[in-house]
Amino acid sequence: MVSSETDARKSPLVSLIAGGLAGGVECSVTYPFEFAKTRVQLHSSDVSRNPFSVIKRVIEREGVRSLYKGCTTLIAGSVAKDAIRFISFDTIKDQFKDPETGTLSPLRNLAAGITSGVVSSTFAVTPTERIKTALIDDARNEKRFRNPWHCTKTLIAEHGLGAVYRGYVATTMKQATTTAVRLGTYNILKDFEKVRGIPQTTAITFANGAVAGVTVVALTQPFDCLKTRAQSVRGAGVVEAFQSIWAEAGVRGLWRGSTMRLGRTVLAGGILFTSYEAIAEVITPLLGKSTAAA
């Protein structure tokens, strides 16, 4: 069971550690879905909506290792992203919650999520998503990049430091809305249950995270598709990315990869929040003892 006492006593350090570790766990488990989604969004020839079909085809043509191209970069980015996202969200949330009930209004939940998303996009998400996407794109065609570090050095040498921030606008729009919707939905559900005395069991936490994941995909998929196109090896501006998607598939193209992302996001939402709450519950008393001893 997730302790409400632990939730009430979360410190910034607990949010930082628990968020980072939860992000790493979630990314490691769900990466094949992310790979399939990115591949479909980059190449119009990959039109299957079945992520398992895409994964099977990649394994047959390129080998199992290709399926995890860019995974280490995304794990590093996810650890940083979720550490920043949870600590900034929890800090902002504490400033605006009702002192009597300890809850936030839906509007304030969303505002806290948007702010947290912009922060995490700037300091973690955009650079790591850019390298991950470039690696996945390169693995299908030229195969120039040996590893994430080689990819980073090559892109900077060819296009300057701004190369790792290619797609920043689309990524930040996606990240801000995703964080607002995911954390906002999750905390709205959690506050609803808290007021009504519903116990925060592991199953309830996983279900809340999964519902938040479905909501995220339904509302933010066009931003995700634009971000992926903008961060291909060749790169593109948001307008150019939109035009290329529209020319290929019309408005439906903006929702390309949604099945893959839905599969990953529903699973990821459950894993992320369940891991976060469980890790926070374990480390809060340990950090409290360390502080007391100091």
CSV table of C-alpha atoms in Angstrom, one decimal:
chain,number,residue,atom,x,y,z
A,1,MET,CA,0.0,0.0,0.0
A,2,VAL,CA,1.2,3.5,-0.7
A,3,SER,CA,1.3,5.5,2.4
A,4,SER,CA,-0.5,8.9,2.6
A,5,GLU,CA,1.9,9.9,5.4
A,6,THR,CA,4.8,9.3,3.0
A,7,ASP,CA,3.1,11.4,0.3
A,8,ALA,CA,2.6,14.2,2.8
A,9,ARG,CA,6.3,14.2,3.8
A,10,LYS,CA,7.9,14.0,0.4
A,11,SER,CA,10.9,16.3,0.4
A,12,PRO,CA,12.6,17.7,-2.7
A,13,LEU,CA,15.4,15.2,-2.4
A,14,VAL,CA,12.9,12.3,-2.1
A,15,SER,CA,11.1,13.6,-5.3
A,16,LEU,CA,14.4,13.9,-7.1
A,17,ILE,CA,15.7,10.4,-6.3
A,18,ALA,CA,12.3,8.6,-6.6
A,19,GLY,CA,11.4,10.4,-9.8
A,20,GLY,CA,14.8,9.7,-11.4
A,21,LEU,CA,14.8,6.0,-10.5
A,22,ALA,CA,11.1,5.6,-11.6
A,23,GLY,CA,11.9,7.1,-14.9
A,24,GLY,CA,14.8,4.7,-15.5
A,25,VAL,CA,12.6,1.7,-14.6
A,26,GLU,CA,9.8,2.8,-16.9
A,27,CYS,CA,12.0,3.5,-19.9
A,28,SER,CA,13.9,0.2,-19.6
A,29,VAL,CA,10.7,-1.8,-19.6
A,30,THR,CA,8.8,0.0,-22.4
A,31,TYR,CA,11.5,1.1,-24.9
A,32,PRO,CA,10.5,-1.3,-27.7
A,33,PHE,CA,7.2,0.5,-28.0
A,34,GLU,CA,9.0,3.8,-28.2
A,35,PHE,CA,11.3,2.5,-30.9
A,36,ALA,CA,8.3,1.2,-33.0
A,37,LYS,CA,6.5,4.5,-32.6
A,38,THR,CA,9.5,6.6,-33.6
A,39,ARG,CA,10.2,4.4,-36.6
A,40,VAL,CA,6.6,4.7,-37.9
A,41,GLN,CA,6.6,8.5,-37.4
A,42,LEU,CA,9.9,8.9,-39.3
A,43,HIS,CA,9.1,6.8,-42.3
A,44,SER,CA,5.8,6.7,-44.1
A,45,SER,CA,6.6,3.3,-45.5
A,46,ASP,CA,6.3,1.8,-42.0
A,47,VAL,CA,2.5,2.0,-41.8
A,48,SER,CA,1.6,-0.9,-39.6
A,49,ARG,CA,-0.4,0.0,-36.5
A,50,ASN,CA,0.6,-3.1,-34.7
A,51,PRO,CA,3.8,-2.4,-32.6
A,52,PHE,CA,4.6,-6.1,-32.4
A,53,SER,CA,4.5,-6.3,-36.2
A,54,VAL,CA,7.0,-3.4,-36.5
A,55,ILE,CA,9.2,-4.9,-33.8
A,56,LYS,CA,9.2,-8.3,-35.5
A,57,ARG,CA,10.1,-6.8,-38.8
A,58,VAL,CA,13.0,-4.8,-37.3
A,59,ILE,CA,14.4,-7.9,-35.6
A,60,GLU,CA,14.2,-9.9,-38.8
A,61,ARG,CA,15.8,-7.2,-41.0
A,62,GLU,CA,18.2,-5.4,-38.6
A,63,GLY,CA,18.7,-7.7,-35.6
A,64,VAL,CA,17.6,-7.5,-32.0
A,65,ARG,CA,20.3,-4.9,-31.1
A,66,SER,CA,18.8,-2.4,-33.5
A,67,LEU,CA,15.6,-2.5,-31.6
A,68,TYR,CA,17.4,-0.9,-28.6
A,69,LYS,CA,19.2,1.8,-30.7
A,70,GLY,CA,19.0,5.0,-28.6
A,71,CYS,CA,17.8,3.2,-25.5
A,72,THR,CA,20.7,4.2,-23.3
A,73,THR,CA,20.2,7.9,-24.3
A,74,LEU,CA,16.5,7.8,-23.5
A,75,ILE,CA,17.1,6.1,-20.2
A,76,ALA,CA,19.6,8.8,-19.2
A,77,GLY,CA,17.2,11.4,-20.4
A,78,SER,CA,14.2,9.7,-18.6
A,79,VAL,CA,16.1,9.6,-15.3
A,80,ALA,CA,16.9,13.4,-15.6
A,81,LYS,CA,13.5,14.3,-17.0
A,82,ASP,CA,11.5,12.5,-14.4
A,83,ALA,CA,13.8,13.7,-11.6
A,84,ILE,CA,13.3,17.3,-12.7
A,85,ARG,CA,9.7,16.8,-13.5
A,86,PHE,CA,8.7,15.3,-10.2
A,87,ILE,CA,10.8,17.7,-8.0
A,88,SER,CA,9.6,20.8,-9.9
A,89,PHE,CA,5.9,19.6,-9.9
A,90,ASP,CA,5.9,18.6,-6.2
A,91,THR,CA,7.6,21.9,-5.3
A,92,ILE,CA,5.1,24.0,-7.3
A,93,LYS,CA,2.2,21.9,-6.1
A,94,ASP,CA,3.1,22.5,-2.5
A,95,GLN,CA,3.0,26.2,-3.0
A,96,PHE,CA,-0.6,26.2,-4.3
A,97,LYS,CA,-2.4,23.4,-2.4
A,98,ASP,CA,-5.3,24.1,-0.1
A,99,PRO,CA,-3.9,24.2,3.5
A,100,GLU,CA,-7.0,22.5,4.9
A,101,THR,CA,-7.5,19.6,2.5
A,102,GLY,CA,-3.9,19.3,1.1
A,103,THR,CA,-5.4,19.2,-2.5
A,104,LEU,CA,-5.1,21.3,-5.6
A,105,SER,CA,-7.8,22.6,-8.0
A,106,PRO,CA,-7.7,21.0,-11.4
A,107,LEU,CA,-6.6,24.3,-13.0
A,108,ARG,CA,-3.7,24.6,-10.6
A,109,ASN,CA,-2.8,21.0,-11.1
A,110,LEU,CA,-2.5,21.7,-14.9
A,111,ALA,CA,-0.6,24.9,-14.4
A,112,ALA,CA,1.9,23.1,-12.2
A,113,GLY,CA,2.3,20.4,-14.8
A,114,ILE,CA,2.9,22.9,-17.7
A,115,THR,CA,5.6,24.7,-15.7
A,116,SER,CA,7.2,21.4,-14.8
A,117,GLY,CA,7.1,20.3,-18.5
A,118,VAL,CA,8.9,23.4,-19.8
A,119,VAL,CA,11.6,23.0,-17.2
A,120,SER,CA,12.2,19.3,-17.9
A,121,SER,CA,12.2,19.9,-21.7
A,122,THR,CA,14.8,22.7,-21.5
A,123,PHE,CA,17.2,20.8,-19.2
A,124,ALA,CA,16.8,17.2,-20.1
A,125,VAL,CA,14.2,16.1,-22.7
A,126,THR,CA,15.0,18.0,-25.9
A,127,PRO,CA,18.7,17.0,-26.1
A,128,THR,CA,18.1,13.4,-25.2
A,129,GLU,CA,15.1,13.0,-27.5
A,130,ARG,CA,17.1,14.6,-30.3
A,131,ILE,CA,19.9,12.1,-30.0
A,132,LYS,CA,17.6,9.1,-29.5
A,133,THR,CA,15.6,10.0,-32.6
A,134,ALA,CA,18.7,10.6,-34.7
A,135,LEU,CA,20.1,7.2,-33.7
A,136,ILE,CA,16.8,5.4,-34.6
A,137,ASP,CA,16.6,7.3,-37.9
A,138,ASP,CA,20.3,6.6,-38.7
A,139,ALA,CA,20.0,2.9,-37.9
A,140,ARG,CA,17.6,2.4,-40.8
A,141,ASN,CA,19.6,4.2,-43.4
A,142,GLU,CA,23.2,5.4,-43.2
A,143,LYS,CA,24.3,3.8,-39.9
A,144,ARG,CA,26.9,6.5,-39.4
A,145,PHE,CA,26.6,6.8,-35.6
A,146,ARG,CA,28.5,4.3,-33.4
A,147,ASN,CA,26.9,5.3,-30.1
A,148,PRO,CA,25.1,8.2,-28.4
A,149,TRP,CA,28.3,10.1,-27.7
A,150,HIS,CA,29.6,9.7,-31.3
A,151,CYS,CA,26.1,10.9,-32.6
A,152,THR,CA,26.3,14.0,-30.3
A,153,LYS,CA,29.8,14.9,-31.4
A,154,THR,CA,29.0,14.4,-35.1
A,155,LEU,CA,25.8,16.5,-35.0
A,156,ILE,CA,27.6,19.3,-33.1
A,157,ALA,CA,30.6,19.2,-35.5
A,158,GLU,CA,28.3,19.4,-38.6
A,159,HIS,CA,25.6,21.8,-37.4
A,160,GLY,CA,26.8,23.5,-34.2
A,161,LEU,CA,25.6,23.2,-30.6
A,162,GLY,CA,22.1,24.1,-31.6
A,163,ALA,CA,21.9,20.7,-33.3
A,164,VAL,CA,21.1,19.0,-30.0
A,165,TYR,CA,18.2,21.4,-29.5
A,166,ARG,CA,16.6,20.7,-32.9
A,167,GLY,CA,12.9,20.4,-32.4
A,168,TYR,CA,12.9,22.4,-29.1
A,169,VAL,CA,9.6,24.2,-29.8
A,170,ALA,CA,7.7,21.0,-30.7
A,171,THR,CA,9.3,19.1,-27.9
A,172,THR,CA,8.5,21.7,-25.3
A,173,MET,CA,4.9,22.0,-26.5
A,174,LYS,CA,4.6,18.2,-26.2
A,175,GLN,CA,6.4,18.0,-22.9
A,176,ALA,CA,4.4,20.8,-21.3
A,177,THR,CA,1.1,19.4,-22.4
A,178,THR,CA,2.1,15.8,-21.6
A,179,THR,CA,3.4,16.7,-18.1
A,180,ALA,CA,0.3,18.9,-17.4
A,181,VAL,CA,-2.1,16.2,-18.5
A,182,ARG,CA,-0.3,13.2,-17.0
A,183,LEU,CA,0.6,14.7,-13.6
A,184,GLY,CA,-2.6,16.8,-13.5
A,185,THR,CA,-4.8,13.8,-14.3
A,186,TYR,CA,-3.0,11.6,-11.8
A,187,ASN,CA,-3.2,14.1,-9.0
A,188,ILE,CA,-6.8,15.0,-9.7
A,189,LEU,CA,-7.7,11.3,-9.4
A,190,LYS,CA,-5.5,11.0,-6.3
A,191,ASP,CA,-7.1,14.0,-4.6
A,192,PHE,CA,-10.6,12.7,-5.5
A,193,GLU,CA,-9.7,9.4,-3.8
A,194,LYS,CA,-8.1,11.1,-0.9
A,195,VAL,CA,-11.2,13.2,-0.1
A,196,ARG,CA,-13.4,10.1,-0.3
A,197,GLY,CA,-11.1,8.0,1.9
A,198,ILE,CA,-10.2,5.5,-0.9
A,199,PRO,CA,-6.9,3.7,0.1
A,200,GLN,CA,-3.9,4.3,-2.1
A,201,THR,CA,-3.0,0.7,-2.9
A,202,THR,CA,-0.5,-0.4,-5.5
A,203,ALA,CA,-3.4,-1.4,-7.8
A,204,ILE,CA,-5.1,2.0,-7.5
A,205,THR,CA,-1.9,3.8,-8.1
A,206,PHE,CA,-1.2,1.7,-11.2
A,207,ALA,CA,-4.7,2.3,-12.5
A,208,ASN,CA,-4.5,6.0,-11.9
A,209,GLY,CA,-1.2,6.2,-13.8
A,210,ALA,CA,-2.7,4.1,-16.7
A,211,VAL,CA,-5.7,6.4,-17.0
A,212,ALA,CA,-3.4,9.4,-17.0
A,213,GLY,CA,-1.4,7.7,-19.8
A,214,VAL,CA,-4.5,7.2,-22.0
A,215,THR,CA,-5.5,10.9,-21.5
A,216,VAL,CA,-2.0,12.0,-22.5
A,217,VAL,CA,-2.0,10.2,-25.8
A,218,ALA,CA,-5.5,11.3,-26.7
A,219,LEU,CA,-4.6,15.0,-26.3
A,220,THR,CA,-0.9,15.3,-27.2
A,221,GLN,CA,-0.1,12.9,-30.1
A,222,PRO,CA,0.2,15.6,-32.8
A,223,PHE,CA,2.9,17.4,-30.8
A,224,ASP,CA,4.7,14.1,-30.4
A,225,CYS,CA,4.6,13.4,-34.2
A,226,LEU,CA,5.8,16.9,-35.0
A,227,LYS,CA,8.7,16.5,-32.5
A,228,THR,CA,9.8,13.2,-34.0
A,229,ARG,CA,9.9,14.6,-37.6
A,230,ALA,CA,11.8,17.8,-36.4
A,231,GLN,CA,14.4,15.7,-34.7
A,232,SER,CA,15.3,13.3,-37.5
A,233,VAL,CA,18.9,13.1,-38.7
A,234,ARG,CA,18.2,15.7,-41.4
A,235,GLY,CA,16.1,17.8,-39.0
A,236,ALA,CA,13.3,20.2,-39.9
A,237,GLY,CA,11.5,23.2,-38.5
A,238,VAL,CA,8.0,22.7,-37.0
A,239,VAL,CA,6.3,24.2,-40.0
A,240,GLU,CA,8.4,22.0,-42.4
A,241,ALA,CA,7.6,18.9,-40.3
A,242,PHE,CA,3.9,19.7,-40.3
A,243,GLN,CA,3.9,20.2,-44.1
A,244,SER,CA,5.7,16.9,-44.8
A,245,ILE,CA,3.3,15.0,-42.5
A,246,TRP,CA,0.3,16.7,-44.1
A,247,ALA,CA,1.5,16.0,-47.6
A,248,GLU,CA,1.9,12.3,-46.8
A,249,ALA,CA,-1.2,11.5,-44.9
A,250,GLY,CA,-3.3,14.6,-44.2
A,251,VAL,CA,-4.6,15.2,-40.7
A,252,ARG,CA,-4.4,11.4,-39.9
A,253,GLY,CA,-0.6,11.7,-40.2
A,254,LEU,CA,-0.5,13.8,-37.1
A,255,TRP,CA,-1.8,10.7,-35.1
A,256,ARG,CA,0.7,8.3,-36.7
A,257,GLY,CA,2.2,6.0,-34.1
A,258,SER,CA,-0.6,6.7,-31.6
A,259,THR,CA,-1.2,2.9,-31.1
A,260,MET,CA,2.4,2.3,-30.3
A,261,ARG,CA,2.5,5.3,-28.0
A,262,LEU,CA,-0.7,4.3,-26.3
A,263,GLY,CA,0.7,0.8,-25.6
A,264,ARG,CA,3.8,2.3,-24.1
A,265,THR,CA,2.2,5.2,-22.3
A,266,VAL,CA,-0.5,3.2,-20.6
A,267,LEU,CA,2.1,0.7,-19.3
A,268,ALA,CA,4.6,3.5,-18.6
A,269,GLY,CA,2.1,5.5,-16.6
A,270,GLY,CA,1.3,2.6,-14.4
A,271,ILE,CA,5.0,1.7,-14.0
A,272,LEU,CA,6.2,5.3,-13.5
A,273,PHE,CA,3.8,6.3,-10.7
A,274,THR,CA,3.8,2.9,-9.0
A,275,SER,CA,7.6,2.9,-8.9
A,276,TYR,CA,7.7,6.5,-7.8
A,277,GLU,CA,5.4,6.0,-4.9
A,278,ALA,CA,7.0,2.7,-3.8
A,279,ILE,CA,10.6,4.2,-4.0
A,280,ALA,CA,9.5,7.3,-2.2
A,281,GLU,CA,7.9,5.3,0.6
A,282,VAL,CA,11.1,3.3,1.0
A,283,ILE,CA,13.6,6.1,0.9
A,284,THR,CA,11.7,8.8,2.9
A,285,PRO,CA,12.4,7.2,6.4
A,286,LEU,CA,16.0,6.4,5.3
A,287,LEU,CA,16.7,10.0,4.3
A,288,GLY,CA,15.0,11.2,7.5
A,289,LYS,CA,17.4,9.0,9.6
A,290,SER,CA,20.4,10.3,7.7
A,291,THR,CA,19.3,13.9,8.2
A,292,ALA,CA,18.7,13.3,11.9
A,293,ALA,CA,22.1,11.7,12.3
A,294,ALA,CA,23.8,14.6,10.6
